[in-house]
Coordinates of N, CA, C and O in Angstrom, one line a residue:
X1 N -24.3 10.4 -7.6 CA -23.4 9.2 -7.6 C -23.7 8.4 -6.4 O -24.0 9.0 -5.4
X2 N -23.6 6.7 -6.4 CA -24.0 6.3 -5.6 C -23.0 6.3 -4.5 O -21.8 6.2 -4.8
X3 N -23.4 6.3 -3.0 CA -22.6 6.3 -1.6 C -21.3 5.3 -2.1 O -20.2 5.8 -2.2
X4 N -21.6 4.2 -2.3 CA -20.6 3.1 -2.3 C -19.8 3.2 -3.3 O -18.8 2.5 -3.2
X5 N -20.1 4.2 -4.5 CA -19.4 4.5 -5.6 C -17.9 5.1 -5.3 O -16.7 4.7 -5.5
X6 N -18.9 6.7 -4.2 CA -18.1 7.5 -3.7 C -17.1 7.2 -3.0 O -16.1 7.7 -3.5
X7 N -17.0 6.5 -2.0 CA -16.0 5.7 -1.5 C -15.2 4.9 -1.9 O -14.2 4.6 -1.3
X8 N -15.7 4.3 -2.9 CA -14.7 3.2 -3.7 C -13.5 4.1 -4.8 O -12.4 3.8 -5.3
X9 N -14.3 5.1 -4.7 CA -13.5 6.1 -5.5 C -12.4 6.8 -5.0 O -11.3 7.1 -5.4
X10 N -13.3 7.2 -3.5 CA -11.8 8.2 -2.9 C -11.1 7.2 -2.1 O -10.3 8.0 -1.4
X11 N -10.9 6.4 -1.8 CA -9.9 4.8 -1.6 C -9.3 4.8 -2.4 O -8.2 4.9 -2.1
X12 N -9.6 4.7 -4.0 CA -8.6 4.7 -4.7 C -7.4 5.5 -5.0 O -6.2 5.3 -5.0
X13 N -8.4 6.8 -5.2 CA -7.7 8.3 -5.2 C -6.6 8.1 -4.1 O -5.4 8.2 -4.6
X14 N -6.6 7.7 -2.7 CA -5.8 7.7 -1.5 C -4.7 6.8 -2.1 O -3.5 7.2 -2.3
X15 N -5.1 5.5 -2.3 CA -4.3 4.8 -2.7 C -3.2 5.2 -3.5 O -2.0 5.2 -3.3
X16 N -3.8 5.5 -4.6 CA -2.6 5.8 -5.9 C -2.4 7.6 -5.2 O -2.4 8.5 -6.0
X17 N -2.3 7.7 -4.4 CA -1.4 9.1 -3.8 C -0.6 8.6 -2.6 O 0.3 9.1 -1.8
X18 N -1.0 7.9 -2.5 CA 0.2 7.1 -1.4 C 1.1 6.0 -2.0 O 1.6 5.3 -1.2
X19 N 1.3 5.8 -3.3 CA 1.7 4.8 -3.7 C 3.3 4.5 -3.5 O 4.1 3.6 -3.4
X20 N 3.2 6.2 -3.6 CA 5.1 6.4 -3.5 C 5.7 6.3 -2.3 O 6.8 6.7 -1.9
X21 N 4.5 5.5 -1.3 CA 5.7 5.4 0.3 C 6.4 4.1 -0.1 O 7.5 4.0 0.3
X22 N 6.0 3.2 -0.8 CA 7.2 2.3 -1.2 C 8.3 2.4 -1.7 O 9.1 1.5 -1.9
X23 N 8.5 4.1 -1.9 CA 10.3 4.8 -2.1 C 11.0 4.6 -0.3 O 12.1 4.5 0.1
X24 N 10.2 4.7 0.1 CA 10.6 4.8 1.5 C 11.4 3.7 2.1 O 12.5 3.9 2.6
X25 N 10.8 2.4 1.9 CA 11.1 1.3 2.2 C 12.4 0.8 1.8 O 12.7 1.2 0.6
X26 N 13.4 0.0 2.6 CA 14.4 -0.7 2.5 C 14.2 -1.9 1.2 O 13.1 -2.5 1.1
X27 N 15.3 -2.0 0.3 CA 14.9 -3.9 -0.2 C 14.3 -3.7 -1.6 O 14.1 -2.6 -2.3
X28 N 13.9 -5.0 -2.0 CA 13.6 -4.6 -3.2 C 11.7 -5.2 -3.0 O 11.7 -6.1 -2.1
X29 N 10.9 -5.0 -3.4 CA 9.5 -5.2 -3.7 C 9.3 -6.8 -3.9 O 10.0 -7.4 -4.7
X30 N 8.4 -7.5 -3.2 CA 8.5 -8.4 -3.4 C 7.7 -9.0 -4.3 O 6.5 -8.7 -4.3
X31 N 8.1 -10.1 -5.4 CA 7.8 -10.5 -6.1 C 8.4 -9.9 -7.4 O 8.5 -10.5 -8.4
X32 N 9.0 -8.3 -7.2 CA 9.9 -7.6 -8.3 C 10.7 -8.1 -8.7 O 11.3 -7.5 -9.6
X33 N 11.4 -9.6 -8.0 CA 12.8 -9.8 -8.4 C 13.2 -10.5 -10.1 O 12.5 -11.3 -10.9
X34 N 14.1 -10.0 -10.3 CA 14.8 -10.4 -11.6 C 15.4 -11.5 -11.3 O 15.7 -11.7 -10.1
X35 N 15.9 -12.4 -12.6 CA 16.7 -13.6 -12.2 C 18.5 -13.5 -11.4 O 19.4 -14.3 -11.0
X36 N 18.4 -12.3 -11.5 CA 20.0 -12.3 -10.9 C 19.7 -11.8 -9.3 O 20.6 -12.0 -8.4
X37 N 18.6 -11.2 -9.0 CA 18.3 -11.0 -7.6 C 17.7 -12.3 -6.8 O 17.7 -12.3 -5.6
X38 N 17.2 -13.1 -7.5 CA 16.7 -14.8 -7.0 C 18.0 -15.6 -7.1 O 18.0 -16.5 -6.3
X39 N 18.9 -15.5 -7.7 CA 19.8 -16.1 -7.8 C 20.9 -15.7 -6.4 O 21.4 -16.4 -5.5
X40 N 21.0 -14.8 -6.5 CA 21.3 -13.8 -5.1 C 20.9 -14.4 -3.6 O 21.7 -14.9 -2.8
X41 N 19.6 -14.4 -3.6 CA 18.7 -14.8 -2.8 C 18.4 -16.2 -2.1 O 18.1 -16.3 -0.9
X42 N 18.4 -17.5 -3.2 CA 18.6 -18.3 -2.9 C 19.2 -19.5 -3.5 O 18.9 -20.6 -3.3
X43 N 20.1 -18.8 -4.2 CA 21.0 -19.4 -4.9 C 21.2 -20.5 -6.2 O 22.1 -21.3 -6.5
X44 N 19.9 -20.2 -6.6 CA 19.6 -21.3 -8.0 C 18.6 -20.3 -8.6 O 18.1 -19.4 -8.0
X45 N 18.4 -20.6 -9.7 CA 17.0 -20.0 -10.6 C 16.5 -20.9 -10.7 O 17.2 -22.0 -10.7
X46 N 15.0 -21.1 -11.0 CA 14.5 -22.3 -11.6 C 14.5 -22.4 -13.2 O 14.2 -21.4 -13.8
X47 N 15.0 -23.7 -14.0 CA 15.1 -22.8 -15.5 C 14.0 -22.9 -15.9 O 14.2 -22.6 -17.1
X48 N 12.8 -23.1 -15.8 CA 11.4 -22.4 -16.5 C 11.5 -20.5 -16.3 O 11.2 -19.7 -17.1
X49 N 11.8 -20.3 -15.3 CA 12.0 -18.5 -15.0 C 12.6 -18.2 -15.6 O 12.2 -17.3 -16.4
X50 N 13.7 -18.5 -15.7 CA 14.9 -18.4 -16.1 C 14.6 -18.0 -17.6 O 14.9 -16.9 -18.0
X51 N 14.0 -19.1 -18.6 CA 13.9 -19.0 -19.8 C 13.1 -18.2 -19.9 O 13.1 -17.7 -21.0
X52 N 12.0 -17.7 -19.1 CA 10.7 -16.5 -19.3 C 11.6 -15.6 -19.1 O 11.4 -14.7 -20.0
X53 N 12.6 -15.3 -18.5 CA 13.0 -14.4 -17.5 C 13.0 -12.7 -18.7 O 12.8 -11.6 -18.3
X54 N 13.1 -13.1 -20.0 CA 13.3 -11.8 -20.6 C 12.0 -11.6 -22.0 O 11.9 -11.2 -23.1
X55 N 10.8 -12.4 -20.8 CA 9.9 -12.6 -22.4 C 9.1 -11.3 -21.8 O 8.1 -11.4 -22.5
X56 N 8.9 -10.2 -21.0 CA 8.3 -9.0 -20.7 C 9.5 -8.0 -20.1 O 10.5 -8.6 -19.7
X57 N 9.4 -6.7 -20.1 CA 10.0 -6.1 -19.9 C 9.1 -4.8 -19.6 O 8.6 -4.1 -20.4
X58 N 9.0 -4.6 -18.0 CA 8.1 -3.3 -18.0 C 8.7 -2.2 -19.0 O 9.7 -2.0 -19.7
X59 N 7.1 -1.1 -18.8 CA 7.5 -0.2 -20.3 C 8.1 1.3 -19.5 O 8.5 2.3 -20.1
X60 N 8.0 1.2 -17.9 CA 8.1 2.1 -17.2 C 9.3 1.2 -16.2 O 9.0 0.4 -15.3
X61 N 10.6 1.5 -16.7 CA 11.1 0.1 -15.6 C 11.7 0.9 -14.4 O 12.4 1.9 -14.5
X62 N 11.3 0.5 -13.4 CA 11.4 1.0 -11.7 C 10.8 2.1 -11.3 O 11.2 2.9 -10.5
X63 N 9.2 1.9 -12.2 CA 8.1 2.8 -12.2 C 8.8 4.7 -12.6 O 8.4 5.7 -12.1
X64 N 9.7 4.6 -13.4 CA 10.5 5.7 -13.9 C 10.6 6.3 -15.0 O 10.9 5.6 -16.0
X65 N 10.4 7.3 -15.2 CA 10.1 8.0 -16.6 C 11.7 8.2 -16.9 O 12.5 8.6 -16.0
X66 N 12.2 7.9 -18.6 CA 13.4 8.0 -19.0 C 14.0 9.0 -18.6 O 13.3 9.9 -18.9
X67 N 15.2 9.5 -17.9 CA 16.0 10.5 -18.1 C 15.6 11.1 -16.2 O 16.3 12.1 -15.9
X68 N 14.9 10.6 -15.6 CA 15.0 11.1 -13.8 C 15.5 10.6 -13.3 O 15.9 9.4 -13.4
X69 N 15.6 11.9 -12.0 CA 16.8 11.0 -11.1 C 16.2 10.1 -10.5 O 15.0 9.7 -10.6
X70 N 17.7 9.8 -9.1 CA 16.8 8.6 -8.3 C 16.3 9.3 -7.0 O 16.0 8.4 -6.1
X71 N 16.0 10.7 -6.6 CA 15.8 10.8 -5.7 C 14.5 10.5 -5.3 O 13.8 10.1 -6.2
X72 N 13.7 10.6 -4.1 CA 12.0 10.2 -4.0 C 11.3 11.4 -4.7 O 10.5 10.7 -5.4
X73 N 11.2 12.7 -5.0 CA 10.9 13.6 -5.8 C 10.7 13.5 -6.9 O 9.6 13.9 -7.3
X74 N 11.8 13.1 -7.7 CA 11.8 12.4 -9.0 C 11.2 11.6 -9.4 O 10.7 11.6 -10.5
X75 N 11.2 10.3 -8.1 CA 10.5 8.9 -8.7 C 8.5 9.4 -8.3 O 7.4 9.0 -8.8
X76 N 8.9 10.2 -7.5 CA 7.2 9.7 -7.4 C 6.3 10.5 -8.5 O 5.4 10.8 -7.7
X77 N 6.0 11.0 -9.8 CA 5.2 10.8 -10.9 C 5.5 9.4 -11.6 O 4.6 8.6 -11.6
X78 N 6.5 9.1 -12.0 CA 6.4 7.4 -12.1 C 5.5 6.5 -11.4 O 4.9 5.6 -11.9
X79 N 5.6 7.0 -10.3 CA 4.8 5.7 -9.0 C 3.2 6.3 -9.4 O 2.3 5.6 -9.9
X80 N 3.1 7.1 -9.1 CA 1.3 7.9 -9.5 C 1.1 7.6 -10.8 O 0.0 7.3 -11.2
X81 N 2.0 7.5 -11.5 CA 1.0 7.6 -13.1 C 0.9 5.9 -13.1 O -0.2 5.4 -13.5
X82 N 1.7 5.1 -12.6 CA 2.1 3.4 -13.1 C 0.7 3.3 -11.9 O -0.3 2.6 -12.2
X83 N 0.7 3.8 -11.0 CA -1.2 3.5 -10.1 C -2.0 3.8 -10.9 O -2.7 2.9 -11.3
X84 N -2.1 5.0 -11.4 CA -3.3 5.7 -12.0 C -3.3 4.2 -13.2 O -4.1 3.3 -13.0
X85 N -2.5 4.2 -14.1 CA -2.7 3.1 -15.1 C -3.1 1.6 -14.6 O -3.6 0.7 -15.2
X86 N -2.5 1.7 -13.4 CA -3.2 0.0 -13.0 C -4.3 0.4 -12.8 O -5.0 0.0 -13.7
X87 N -4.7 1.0 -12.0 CA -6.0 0.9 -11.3 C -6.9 1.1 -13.1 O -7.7 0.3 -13.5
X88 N -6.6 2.2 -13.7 CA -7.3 1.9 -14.8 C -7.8 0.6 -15.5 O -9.0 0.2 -15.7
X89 N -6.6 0.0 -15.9 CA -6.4 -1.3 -16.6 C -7.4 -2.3 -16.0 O -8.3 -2.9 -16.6
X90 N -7.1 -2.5 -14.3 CA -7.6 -3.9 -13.8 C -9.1 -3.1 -13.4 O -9.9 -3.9 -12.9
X91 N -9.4 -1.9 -13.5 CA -10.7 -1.3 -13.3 C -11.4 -1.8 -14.1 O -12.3 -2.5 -13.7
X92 N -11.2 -1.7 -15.5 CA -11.5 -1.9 -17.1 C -11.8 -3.5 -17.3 O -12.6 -4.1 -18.0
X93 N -10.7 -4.1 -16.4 CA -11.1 -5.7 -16.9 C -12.2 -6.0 -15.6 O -13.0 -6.9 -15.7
X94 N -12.2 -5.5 -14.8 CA -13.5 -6.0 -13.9 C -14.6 -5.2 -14.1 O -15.6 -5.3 -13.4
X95 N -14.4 -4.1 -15.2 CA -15.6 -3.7 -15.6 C -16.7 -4.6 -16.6 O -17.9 -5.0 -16.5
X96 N -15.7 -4.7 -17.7 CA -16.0 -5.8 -18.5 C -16.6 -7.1 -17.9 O -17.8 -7.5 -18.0
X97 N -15.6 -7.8 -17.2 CA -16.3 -9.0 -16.6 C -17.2 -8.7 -16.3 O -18.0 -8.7 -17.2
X98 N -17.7 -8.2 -15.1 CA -19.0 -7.5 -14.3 C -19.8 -7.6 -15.6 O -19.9 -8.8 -15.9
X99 N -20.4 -6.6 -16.6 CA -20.9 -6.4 -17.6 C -21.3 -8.1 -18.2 O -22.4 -8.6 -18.3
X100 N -20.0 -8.8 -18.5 CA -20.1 -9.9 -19.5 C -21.0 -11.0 -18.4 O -21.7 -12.0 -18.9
X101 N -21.0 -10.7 -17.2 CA -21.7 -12.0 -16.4 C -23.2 -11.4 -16.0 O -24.3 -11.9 -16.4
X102 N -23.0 -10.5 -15.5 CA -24.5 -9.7 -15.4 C -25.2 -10.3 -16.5 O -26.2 -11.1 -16.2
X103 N -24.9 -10.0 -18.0 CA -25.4 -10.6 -19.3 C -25.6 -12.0 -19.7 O -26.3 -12.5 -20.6
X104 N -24.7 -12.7 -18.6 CA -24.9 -14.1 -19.0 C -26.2 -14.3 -18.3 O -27.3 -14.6 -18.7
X105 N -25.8 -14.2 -16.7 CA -27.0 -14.4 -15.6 C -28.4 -14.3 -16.3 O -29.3 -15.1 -16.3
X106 N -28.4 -12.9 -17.0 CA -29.8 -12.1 -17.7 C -30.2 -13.2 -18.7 O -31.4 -13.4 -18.8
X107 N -29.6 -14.1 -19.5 CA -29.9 -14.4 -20.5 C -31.0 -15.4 -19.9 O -32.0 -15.8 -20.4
X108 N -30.5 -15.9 -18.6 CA -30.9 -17.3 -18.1 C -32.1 -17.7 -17.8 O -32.3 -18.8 -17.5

């Protein structure tokens, strides 16, 4: 396997095993907010959000598997599997890309 492979790999591995120190932290995640915590916050919604506000709905909501508690123990397989799946996902579309441009470049 190549050097640069290996490293890009166990970075990740680190990564998504540390994911759950964000149980640690005070507040809520930024950019996680819902419209009643922006409204909170600074006291208007915009209504374009507002009307998105309920068109996704995470499938894992507060990176939590149905039916656990809230202690840090509990949450963190949630937080490792919701990394492991990103990292898959956004791996997968920059794999593709990579692939689809390499192939354009080649054609040229």
């Amino acid at each position: 396997m190549d050097r640069n492979l290996t490293i890009f790999l166990i970075a990740m591995v680190a990564l998504i095993v540390l994911t759950p120190i964000g149980l640690i932290a005070t507040g809520s995640a930024y950019g996680e907010w819902d419209s009643d915590t922006i409204q909170q916050a600074v006291g208007y919604v915009p209504a374009g959000l507002q009307s998105l506000s309920g068109l996704w709905n995470a499938p894992l909501a507060d990176y939590g598997f149905p039916g656990q508690g809230d202690t840090m123990a509990d949450a963190t397989p949630g937080y490792i599997f919701s990394a492991i799946v990103g990292v898959v996902v956004v791996g997968g579309l920059v794999y593709v890309a990579g692939k689809f441009f390499i192939k354009k470049d080649s054609d040229q």
